């Protein structure tokens, strides 16, 4: 399996706050890798650093063997590394379809129609609401829009930051079904979750973050079975 | 003069304000800053057109195009040198910088072109036509037509083109826009370029109607257009259009029927009343949204 993303010993600061303390991990082609951890563990900070919105003081981030250290965030997207940010951050004043078009900003115009059809097939709800203003969608619909928007960029690696946040259980199941079906179609996914149960169930491999460090890693199954994880994250 | 006359000439003055206000509002919408140097870009545009057309006898259309080109470049350079380094700075620092840039432009103009007023030749013949008993000058008509045309083109650009939509995305959420692959810096540059190009047009129209050109020519119209942008709802393109037109009409009617001396006070008084009733301006964007 080819290695797609390699994060090596990154350290990230917010002013004097040392948020990420030497994290390393990798993502291989076709895998779902999940980062789990409590509030404030540094999951979003890690993803934002990979996206180029934040920068690491040390170490390296390589995507397909090339360093991202000096690549601007919009260029990182052009390379196929796309993030669905925490809280979705859809464009609330734009229509559903305009949001999706923005997702395809890095793509040639000729392919946008076909991409739109693919996303509408995955999320029929979005097709029904294509002319609705983003800000008036329900939370679940906004999450679908945020994911659909990222898929419009034809990602080689898609990073999802807490896609289940604030959703009713049935919608959480739906979102995880989508993640599984993307996986079956060969997508490579880096998934950040607080819902450890759901994340570990779909993940090939997982890393556990605590206060800016990786404290445990293994396959999804291994961690689901681990007593430590059960106690700390699965409420057992 | 009749009421209708005052109305039409107010509409014409308002059209000029509207064109300037569009620049203010677009830059505010996207860069979240008040570019107080915008009024002085108008003055630069008017000088360029003056030299090209009045001094050197260049074709009037080409003179305007040249003024637009110079102002577009000027806008991009100002943004790169003065505002871009302050992208993460507190807004007060940016505001003070903008005021500094404004004085810099005025003083450079003073240095190069002196304080002696230049007499600006209107770019179209100084004639009038009679429409149903109403005498309207060519320049009045030109200002209104140009303003409406700009408004239509700009609205189409913002709503229909890829770059225009990207500008809306950047104005709403810069971080999310970057995650779409949008180059935020380029988008901001384009906004400054468009706003400054429009300022050149406004400068030419303004000086064609009021031919006295000095280094401070842009200040008052700049402030009034800023007022118009706030009046209509800062950040809103239709708001700038409406605000500009209304401001011009109110100013002209106040001059005609109340007093020339306090017309400006009346204009700003109306603004204050509107903002007390509608703090976001006439067409200000509702900020409420579902989370
Ligand atoms: N903009 C910021 N300024 C200062 N500190 C920050 C900022 N953003 C995050 N932090 C701090 O960095 C640490 C990691 O935060 P981060 O958002 O990465 O956590 P997280 O694992 O994503 O948590 P959650 O599950 O709540 O989203 C926290 O201690 C947080 O307080
Ligand atoms: Mg987070």
Coordinates of C-alpha atoms and ligand atoms in Angstrom, one line a residue:
Chain A
X1 CA 0.0 0.0 0.0
X2 CA 1.4 3.3 -1.0
X3 CA 1.8 5.9 1.7
X4 CA -0.2 9.0 1.0
X5 CA 0.3 11.2 4.0
X6 CA 3.2 11.2 6.4
X7 CA 3.2 13.5 9.5
X8 CA 6.5 13.4 11.3
X9 CA 7.1 15.0 14.7
X10 CA 5.0 18.2 14.3
X11 CA 4.9 20.8 17.0
X12 CA 2.2 23.5 16.8
X13 CA 1.8 26.6 19.0
X14 CA -0.9 29.2 19.6
X15 CA 1.3 32.0 20.8
X16 CA 2.8 30.5 23.9
X17 CA 0.3 27.6 24.1
X18 CA 2.0 24.4 23.0
X19 CA -1.0 22.6 21.4
X20 CA 0.7 19.8 19.5
X21 CA 3.7 18.1 21.0
X22 CA 5.5 16.0 18.6
X23 CA 2.8 14.0 16.8
X24 CA 3.7 11.5 14.0
X25 CA 1.4 9.2 12.0
X26 CA 0.8 8.2 8.5
X27 CA -2.1 7.4 6.2
X28 CA -1.9 4.8 3.4
X29 CA -3.9 4.6 0.2
X30 CA -7.4 3.3 0.6
X31 CA -7.3 3.5 4.4
X32 CA -9.7 5.1 6.9
X33 CA -7.4 6.4 9.7
X34 CA -9.0 8.0 12.7
X35 CA -7.7 10.4 15.3
X36 CA -9.7 10.2 18.5
X37 CA -9.4 12.1 21.7
X38 CA -11.2 14.3 24.2
X39 CA -12.0 18.0 23.8
X40 CA -8.9 20.0 23.4
X41 CA -6.6 17.0 22.7
X42 CA -5.4 18.7 19.5
X43 CA -7.3 16.9 16.8
X44 CA -8.5 20.0 14.9
X45 CA -5.2 21.7 15.3
X46 CA -3.5 18.7 13.7
X47 CA -5.9 18.8 10.7
X48 CA -5.6 22.5 10.3
X49 CA -1.8 22.2 10.3
X50 CA -2.0 19.5 7.5
X51 CA -4.3 21.9 5.5
X52 CA -1.7 24.7 5.9
X53 CA -4.0 27.0 7.9
X54 CA -1.6 26.6 10.8
X55 CA 2.2 25.8 10.5
X56 CA 4.4 23.4 12.5
X57 CA 7.6 24.7 14.1
X58 CA 9.4 21.4 13.6
X59 CA 9.2 18.1 11.7
X60 CA 7.5 17.6 8.3
X61 CA 4.3 16.9 6.6
X62 CA 4.6 15.0 3.3
X63 CA 1.8 14.3 0.9
X64 CA 2.7 11.8 -1.8
X65 CA 6.3 12.2 -0.8
X66 CA 6.4 16.0 -1.2
X67 CA 6.7 18.4 1.7
X68 CA 3.8 20.7 2.3
X69 CA 5.8 23.0 4.6
X70 CA 5.9 26.0 2.2
X71 CA 2.7 25.2 0.2
X72 CA -0.2 27.7 0.5
X73 CA -3.5 26.3 1.7
X74 CA -5.2 26.7 -1.6
X75 CA -2.4 24.9 -3.4
X76 CA -2.7 22.1 -0.9
X77 CA -6.3 21.7 -2.0
X78 CA -5.1 21.7 -5.7
X79 CA -2.9 18.7 -4.9
X80 CA -5.9 16.8 -3.7
X81 CA -5.7 17.1 0.1
X82 CA -9.2 18.4 1.1
X83 CA -10.6 19.0 4.5
X84 CA -14.2 19.3 5.8
X85 CA -13.6 21.6 8.8
X86 CA -15.1 21.3 12.2
X87 CA -18.5 23.0 12.4
X88 CA -18.9 22.5 8.6
X89 CA -18.4 26.2 7.7
X90 CA -20.6 26.1 4.6
X91 CA -21.2 29.4 2.9
X92 CA -24.5 30.4 4.6
X93 CA -25.4 33.2 2.1
X94 CA -24.9 31.0 -1.0
X95 CA -27.2 28.3 -2.4
X96 CA -26.5 24.6 -2.0
X97 CA -25.4 24.4 -5.6
X98 CA -23.1 27.4 -5.4
X99 CA -21.5 25.9 -2.3
X100 CA -20.8 22.8 -4.3
X101 CA -19.4 24.8 -7.2
X102 CA -17.0 26.5 -4.7
X103 CA -15.9 23.0 -3.7
X104 CA -14.8 22.5 -7.3
X105 CA -12.9 25.8 -7.5
X106 CA -9.6 23.9 -8.1
X107 CA -11.2 21.8 -10.8
X108 CA -11.5 22.5 -14.5
X109 CA -15.0 23.8 -15.4
X110 CA -15.6 21.0 -17.8
X111 CA -15.9 18.4 -15.1
X112 CA -18.1 20.2 -12.7
X113 CA -21.4 19.0 -14.1
X114 CA -20.4 15.3 -13.7
X115 CA -19.1 15.9 -10.2
X116 CA -22.4 17.6 -9.2
X117 CA -24.3 14.5 -10.4
X118 CA -22.0 12.2 -8.4
X119 CA -22.5 14.3 -5.3
X120 CA -26.3 14.5 -5.8
X121 CA -26.4 10.7 -6.2
X122 CA -24.6 10.3 -2.9
X123 CA -26.8 12.9 -1.2
X124 CA -30.2 13.1 -2.9
X125 CA -31.3 15.5 -0.2
X126 CA -28.9 18.1 -1.6
X127 CA -30.4 17.8 -5.0
X128 CA -33.9 18.5 -3.7
X129 CA -32.5 21.6 -2.0
X130 CA -30.1 22.8 -4.7
X131 CA -31.4 26.3 -4.8
X132 CA -31.9 26.7 -1.1
X133 CA -29.6 29.1 0.8
X134 CA -27.0 27.2 2.8
X135 CA -27.7 29.0 6.1
X136 CA -31.3 27.7 6.1
X137 CA -30.3 24.0 5.9
X138 CA -30.7 21.8 9.0
X139 CA -27.5 20.7 10.8
X140 CA -27.5 17.3 9.1
X141 CA -28.1 18.8 5.7
X142 CA -25.2 21.2 6.3
X143 CA -22.9 18.3 7.1
X144 CA -24.0 16.6 3.9
X145 CA -23.3 19.8 2.0
X146 CA -19.9 20.2 3.6
X147 CA -18.9 16.7 2.7
X148 CA -20.4 17.0 -0.8
X149 CA -18.5 20.2 -1.3
X150 CA -15.2 18.6 -0.3
X151 CA -15.9 15.7 -2.7
X152 CA -16.3 18.2 -5.6
X153 CA -12.6 18.8 -5.3
X154 CA -11.9 15.2 -6.2
X155 CA -9.8 14.6 -3.2
X156 CA -7.0 12.0 -3.1
X157 CA -7.2 12.3 0.7
X158 CA -10.3 13.7 2.5
X159 CA -10.0 14.8 6.1
X160 CA -13.2 15.0 8.1
X161 CA -13.3 16.9 11.4
X162 CA -16.0 15.6 13.6
X163 CA -18.7 15.0 11.0
X164 CA -21.1 13.6 13.6
X165 CA -20.9 16.6 15.8
X166 CA -24.3 17.8 17.0
X167 CA -26.3 15.3 14.9
X168 CA -29.1 13.0 16.0
X169 CA -28.2 9.3 16.3
X170 CA -30.0 8.4 13.1
X171 CA -28.1 11.1 11.1
X172 CA -24.8 9.9 12.7
X173 CA -25.5 6.5 11.3
X174 CA -26.2 8.0 7.9
X175 CA -23.0 10.0 7.9
X176 CA -21.0 6.9 8.8
X177 CA -22.7 4.9 6.1
X178 CA -21.6 7.5 3.6
X179 CA -18.0 7.3 5.0
X180 CA -18.1 3.5 4.6
X181 CA -19.4 3.7 1.1
X182 CA -16.7 6.2 0.2
X183 CA -14.2 3.8 1.6
X184 CA -15.6 0.9 -0.4
X185 CA -15.2 3.0 -3.5
X186 CA -11.5 3.4 -2.7
X187 CA -11.4 6.8 -1.0
X188 CA -8.6 7.5 1.5
X189 CA -10.0 9.1 4.7
X190 CA -8.5 10.8 7.7
X191 CA -11.3 11.0 10.3
X192 CA -11.3 13.0 13.5
X193 CA -14.0 12.0 16.0
X194 CA -15.1 12.3 19.5
X195 CA -17.6 9.5 18.9
X196 CA -14.9 6.9 19.4
X197 CA -17.2 3.9 19.1
X198 CA -18.4 4.8 15.6
X199 CA -15.0 6.0 14.4
X200 CA -13.2 2.8 15.6
X201 CA -15.8 0.6 14.0
X202 CA -15.1 2.0 10.6
X203 CA -11.4 2.7 10.9
X204 CA -8.6 0.5 9.6
X205 CA -6.2 2.1 12.0
X206 CA -6.5 4.6 14.8
X207 CA -4.4 7.0 16.9
X208 CA -5.5 8.2 20.3
X209 CA -4.6 11.9 21.1
X210 CA -4.2 13.3 24.6
X211 CA -3.1 16.9 25.3
X212 CA -1.2 17.1 22.0
X213 CA 0.5 13.7 22.0
X214 CA -0.3 10.3 20.5
X215 CA -0.7 8.0 23.5
X216 CA -1.9 4.9 21.7
X217 CA -2.3 3.5 18.2
X218 CA -3.4 0.3 16.6
X219 CA -6.0 -1.1 14.3
X220 CA -9.6 -0.1 14.9
X221 CA -10.4 -3.5 16.2
X222 CA -7.5 -3.6 18.6
X223 CA -8.5 -0.3 20.1
X224 CA -12.2 -1.2 20.3
X225 CA -11.1 -4.2 22.4
X226 CA -8.7 -2.4 24.6
X227 CA -9.7 -1.9 28.2
X228 CA -8.0 1.4 28.5
X229 CA -10.0 2.8 25.5
X230 CA -13.2 1.3 26.8
X231 CA -12.7 3.1 30.1
X232 CA -11.6 6.4 28.7
X233 CA -13.7 6.8 25.5
X234 CA -16.4 4.2 25.2
X235 CA -18.0 4.8 28.6
X236 CA -17.7 1.2 29.7
Chain B
X1 CA -35.9 75.1 -12.0
X2 CA -38.6 72.6 -11.3
X3 CA -38.7 69.8 -8.7
X4 CA -38.2 67.3 -11.5
X5 CA -35.0 69.1 -12.5
X6 CA -33.6 68.9 -9.0
X7 CA -34.6 65.3 -8.9
X8 CA -32.8 64.4 -12.1
X9 CA -29.6 66.3 -11.2
X10 CA -29.7 64.7 -7.8
X11 CA -30.0 61.4 -9.4
X12 CA -26.9 62.2 -11.5
X13 CA -24.9 63.3 -8.5
X14 CA -26.2 60.2 -6.7
X15 CA -25.0 58.0 -9.5
X16 CA -21.4 59.3 -9.0
X17 CA -21.8 58.6 -5.2
X18 CA -23.1 55.2 -6.0
X19 CA -20.1 54.3 -8.2
X20 CA -17.7 55.4 -5.4
X21 CA -19.8 53.6 -2.8
X22 CA -19.6 50.4 -4.7
X23 CA -15.8 50.5 -4.3
X24 CA -16.1 51.1 -0.6
X25 CA -18.6 48.4 -0.1
X26 CA -16.9 45.7 -2.1
X27 CA -13.6 46.3 -0.3
X28 CA -15.4 46.3 3.0
X29 CA -17.3 43.1 2.2
X30 CA -14.2 41.2 1.3
X31 CA -11.3 42.7 3.2
X32 CA -13.5 43.8 6.2
X33 CA -11.7 47.2 6.1
X34 CA -12.7 50.8 5.4
X35 CA -10.4 52.0 2.7
X36 CA -10.4 55.7 3.5
X37 CA -7.9 56.3 0.6
X38 CA -10.7 55.4 -1.8
X39 CA -11.7 59.0 -2.3
X40 CA -8.2 60.0 -3.2
X41 CA -8.0 57.3 -5.9
X42 CA -10.9 59.2 -7.5
X43 CA -8.8 62.4 -7.5
X44 CA -5.8 60.5 -9.1
X45 CA -8.2 59.2 -11.7
X46 CA -9.4 62.7 -12.5
X47 CA -5.9 64.1 -12.8
X48 CA -4.8 61.3 -15.2
X49 CA -7.9 62.0 -17.3
X50 CA -7.2 65.7 -17.1
X51 CA -3.7 65.4 -18.4
X52 CA -4.5 62.8 -21.1
X53 CA -7.6 64.6 -22.4
X54 CA -7.4 68.3 -21.5
X55 CA -3.6 68.8 -21.7
X56 CA -2.5 66.3 -24.3
X57 CA -5.7 66.0 -26.4
X58 CA -6.0 62.3 -26.2
X59 CA -9.3 60.8 -27.3
X60 CA -11.8 61.1 -24.3
X61 CA -12.7 57.4 -24.3
X62 CA -9.0 56.4 -24.3
X63 CA -8.3 59.0 -21.6
X64 CA -10.9 57.4 -19.3
X65 CA -9.5 53.9 -20.0
X66 CA -6.0 55.2 -19.2
X67 CA -7.3 56.7 -15.9
X68 CA -8.9 53.4 -15.1
X69 CA -5.7 51.4 -15.8
X70 CA -3.6 53.7 -13.6
X71 CA -6.1 53.6 -10.7
X72 CA -6.5 49.8 -11.0
X73 CA -2.7 49.5 -10.6
X74 CA -2.7 52.1 -7.9
X75 CA -5.4 50.1 -6.0
X76 CA -3.4 46.9 -6.3
X77 CA -0.2 48.5 -5.2
X78 CA -1.8 50.2 -2.2
X79 CA -3.3 46.9 -1.1
X80 CA 0.0 45.0 -1.5
X81 CA 2.1 47.6 0.3
X82 CA -0.1 49.1 2.9
X83 CA -2.9 46.7 3.8
X84 CA -1.7 43.1 3.1
X85 CA 1.0 43.2 5.7
X86 CA -1.8 44.1 8.2
X87 CA -4.1 41.2 7.3
X88 CA -3.9 39.8 10.9
X89 CA -3.6 43.2 12.6
X90 CA -6.3 44.8 14.7
X91 CA -8.8 46.8 12.6
X92 CA -7.9 50.1 14.2
X93 CA -4.3 49.7 12.9
X94 CA -5.7 49.1 9.4
X95 CA -8.0 52.1 9.7
X96 CA -5.2 54.4 10.7
X97 CA -3.1 53.1 7.9
X98 CA -5.9 53.8 5.4
X99 CA -6.1 57.4 6.7
X100 CA -2.3 57.6 6.3
X101 CA -2.5 56.4 2.7
X102 CA -5.2 59.0 2.0
X103 CA -2.9 61.8 3.2
X104 CA 0.0 60.4 1.3
X105 CA -1.9 60.4 -1.9
X106 CA -3.2 64.0 -1.3
X107 CA 0.3 65.2 -0.5
X108 CA 1.9 63.4 -3.5
X109 CA -0.7 65.1 -5.7
X110 CA 0.1 68.4 -4.1
X111 CA 3.8 67.8 -4.8
X112 CA 3.4 66.8 -8.4
X113 CA 0.4 68.8 -9.5
X114 CA 0.3 71.8 -7.0
X115 CA -2.7 73.2 -5.3
X116 CA -3.7 75.4 -8.2
X117 CA -7.1 74.2 -9.4
X118 CA -7.1 72.6 -12.8
X119 CA -10.0 73.3 -15.1
X120 CA -11.3 69.9 -16.2
X121 CA -12.9 69.8 -19.6
X122 CA -16.0 67.6 -19.6
X123 CA -15.4 64.5 -21.5
X124 CA -18.6 64.9 -23.5
X125 CA -20.0 68.2 -25.0
X126 CA -21.4 70.5 -22.4
X127 CA -24.8 70.5 -23.9
X128 CA -28.4 69.7 -22.9
X129 CA -31.4 68.1 -24.4
X130 CA -35.0 68.8 -23.8
X131 CA -37.0 65.7 -22.7
X132 CA -40.7 66.7 -22.4
X133 CA -40.0 70.2 -21.2
X134 CA -37.2 69.0 -18.9
X135 CA -33.7 70.3 -19.7
X136 CA -31.1 67.7 -19.0
X137 CA -27.4 68.0 -19.6
X138 CA -25.5 65.3 -21.4
X139 CA -23.2 64.7 -18.5
X140 CA -26.2 64.1 -16.2
X141 CA -27.5 61.5 -18.5
X142 CA -24.1 59.9 -18.9
X143 CA -23.6 59.6 -15.2
X144 CA -26.9 57.9 -14.7
X145 CA -26.4 55.5 -17.7
X146 CA -22.9 54.6 -16.7
X147 CA -23.9 53.9 -13.1
X148 CA -26.8 51.6 -14.1
X149 CA -24.5 49.8 -16.5
X150 CA -21.8 49.3 -13.9
X151 CA -24.4 48.0 -11.5
X152 CA -25.8 45.5 -13.9
X153 CA -22.3 44.3 -15.0
X154 CA -21.1 44.0 -11.4
X155 CA -24.2 42.2 -10.1
X156 CA -23.9 39.7 -13.0
X157 CA -20.2 39.3 -12.3
X158 CA -20.7 38.6 -8.5
X159 CA -23.6 36.2 -9.0
X160 CA -22.7 34.3 -12.2
X161 CA -18.9 34.1 -12.6
X162 CA -16.6 31.7 -10.8
X163 CA -14.4 34.6 -9.6
X164 CA -17.4 36.6 -8.5
X165 CA -18.7 33.7 -6.5
X166 CA -15.3 33.2 -5.0
X167 CA -15.4 36.8 -3.9
X168 CA -18.7 36.1 -2.1
X169 CA -17.2 33.0 -0.5
X170 CA -14.1 35.0 0.7
X171 CA -16.3 37.7 2.1
X172 CA -18.2 35.2 4.2
X173 CA -15.4 33.0 5.5
X174 CA -11.7 33.4 4.4
X175 CA -10.6 30.1 6.1
X176 CA -13.3 28.1 4.5
X177 CA -12.6 29.8 1.1
X178 CA -9.0 28.7 1.3
X179 CA -10.2 25.1 2.0
X180 CA -12.0 25.3 -1.4
X181 CA -8.8 26.1 -3.1
X182 CA -9.5 29.8 -3.5
X183 CA -6.5 32.1 -3.4
X184 CA -7.7 34.6 -0.9
X185 CA -4.9 37.1 -1.6
X186 CA -5.6 37.2 -5.3
X187 CA -9.3 37.6 -4.7
X188 CA -8.7 40.6 -2.4
X189 CA -6.4 42.1 -5.0
X190 CA -9.1 41.8 -7.7
X191 CA -11.6 43.5 -5.4
X192 CA -9.2 46.4 -4.9
X193 CA -8.6 46.5 -8.7
X194 CA -12.3 46.7 -9.5
X195 CA -13.1 49.2 -6.8
X196 CA -10.2 51.5 -7.9
X197 CA -11.1 51.2 -11.6
X198 CA -14.6 52.3 -10.7
X199 CA -13.2 55.2 -8.7
X200 CA -11.5 56.5 -11.9
X201 CA -14.8 56.5 -13.7
X202 CA -16.4 58.3 -10.8
X203 CA -13.5 60.9 -10.8
X204 CA -14.1 61.6 -14.5
X205 CA -17.8 62.0 -14.1
X206 CA -17.5 64.1 -11.0
X207 CA -15.0 66.5 -12.6
X208 CA -17.1 66.7 -15.8
X209 CA -19.9 68.0 -13.7
X210 CA -17.8 70.1 -11.2
X211 CA -14.7 71.0 -13.2
X212 CA -12.6 72.3 -10.4
X213 CA -9.8 69.8 -9.9
X214 CA -7.5 70.0 -6.8
X215 CA -5.6 67.4 -4.7
X216 CA -8.5 67.4 -2.2
X217 CA -11.2 66.9 -4.8
X218 CA -11.8 63.3 -3.8
X219 CA -12.2 63.9 -0.1
X220 CA -15.7 65.1 0.3
X221 CA -17.3 62.9 -2.3
X222 CA -15.3 60.0 -0.8
X223 CA -16.8 60.7 2.6
X224 CA -20.2 61.1 1.2
X225 CA -20.0 57.9 -0.8
X226 CA -18.8 56.1 2.4
X227 CA -21.9 57.5 4.1
X228 CA -24.0 56.3 1.2
X229 CA -22.5 52.8 1.6
X230 CA -23.3 52.7 5.3
X231 CA -26.7 54.2 4.5
X232 CA -27.5 51.4 2.1
X233 CA -25.9 48.7 4.3
X234 CA -22.1 48.4 4.1
X235 CA -21.0 45.2 2.3
X236 CA -24.2 45.2 0.2
X237 CA -23.8 46.0 -3.5
X238 CA -27.5 46.9 -4.1
X239 CA -27.3 48.8 -0.8
X240 CA -24.4 51.0 -2.2
X241 CA -26.3 51.7 -5.3
X242 CA -29.5 52.7 -3.5
X243 CA -27.6 54.6 -0.8
X244 CA -25.7 56.6 -3.4
X245 CA -28.7 57.5 -5.4
X246 CA -30.7 58.5 -2.3
X247 CA -27.9 60.5 -0.9
X248 CA -27.5 62.5 -4.1
X249 CA -31.2 63.2 -4.3
X250 CA -31.5 64.2 -0.7
X251 CA -28.5 66.5 -1.0
X252 CA -29.8 68.2 -4.1
X253 CA -33.3 68.7 -2.8
X254 CA -31.9 70.0 0.5
X255 CA -29.8 72.5 -1.5
X256 CA -32.7 73.6 -3.6
X257 CA -35.4 73.9 -1.0
X258 CA -33.7 74.4 2.4
X259 CA -30.2 75.8 2.3
X260 CA -27.0 75.3 0.3
X261 CA -25.0 75.9 3.4
X262 CA -26.5 73.3 5.6
X263 CA -27.3 70.7 2.9
X264 CA -24.4 68.5 4.1
X265 CA -25.6 68.7 7.7
X266 CA -29.1 67.6 6.4
X267 CA -27.5 64.7 4.5
X268 CA -25.6 63.4 7.5
X269 CA -28.7 64.0 9.8
X270 CA -30.8 61.7 7.6
X271 CA -28.0 59.1 7.8
X272 CA -28.0 59.2 11.6
X273 CA -31.8 58.9 11.7
X274 CA -31.7 55.9 9.3
X275 CA -29.0 54.2 11.3
X276 CA -31.0 54.7 14.5
X277 CA -33.9 52.9 13.0
X278 CA -32.0 50.4 10.9
X279 CA -28.5 49.9 12.3
X280 CA -27.5 47.6 9.5
X281 CA -28.5 50.2 6.9
X282 CA -31.3 50.0 4.3
X283 CA -30.3 46.8 2.7
X284 CA -27.8 45.5 5.3
X285 CA -27.3 41.8 5.3
X286 CA -29.2 40.0 8.0
X287 CA -26.6 38.3 10.2
X288 CA -28.9 35.8 11.7
X289 CA -28.3 32.2 10.6
X290 CA -29.1 28.7 11.6
X291 CA -26.2 26.8 13.2
Ligands
LIG1 N1 -7.1 29.8 18.3 C1 -6.6 29.2 19.4 N2 -5.9 30.0 20.2 C2 -5.4 29.5 21.4 N3 -5.5 28.2 21.7 C3 -6.2 27.4 20.9 C4 -6.8 27.8 19.7 N4 -7.4 26.8 19.1 C5 -7.2 25.7 19.9 N5 -6.4 26.1 21.0 C6 -6.0 25.2 22.1 O1 -5.3 24.1 21.5 C7 -5.6 22.9 22.1 C8 -6.1 21.9 21.0 O2 -7.3 22.4 20.5 P1 -8.1 21.7 19.3 O3 -9.1 22.5 18.8 O4 -7.1 21.2 18.3 O5 -8.7 20.4 20.1 P2 -9.7 19.3 19.5 O6 -9.0 18.0 19.8 O7 -10.1 19.5 18.1 O8 -11.0 19.5 20.5 P3 -12.5 19.3 20.1 O9 -12.8 17.9 20.2 O10 -13.2 20.1 21.3 O11 -12.8 20.0 18.8 C9 -6.7 23.2 23.2 O12 -6.0 23.3 24.4 C10 -7.2 24.6 22.8 O13 -7.6 25.3 23.9
LIG2 MG1 -11.8 20.0 17.2

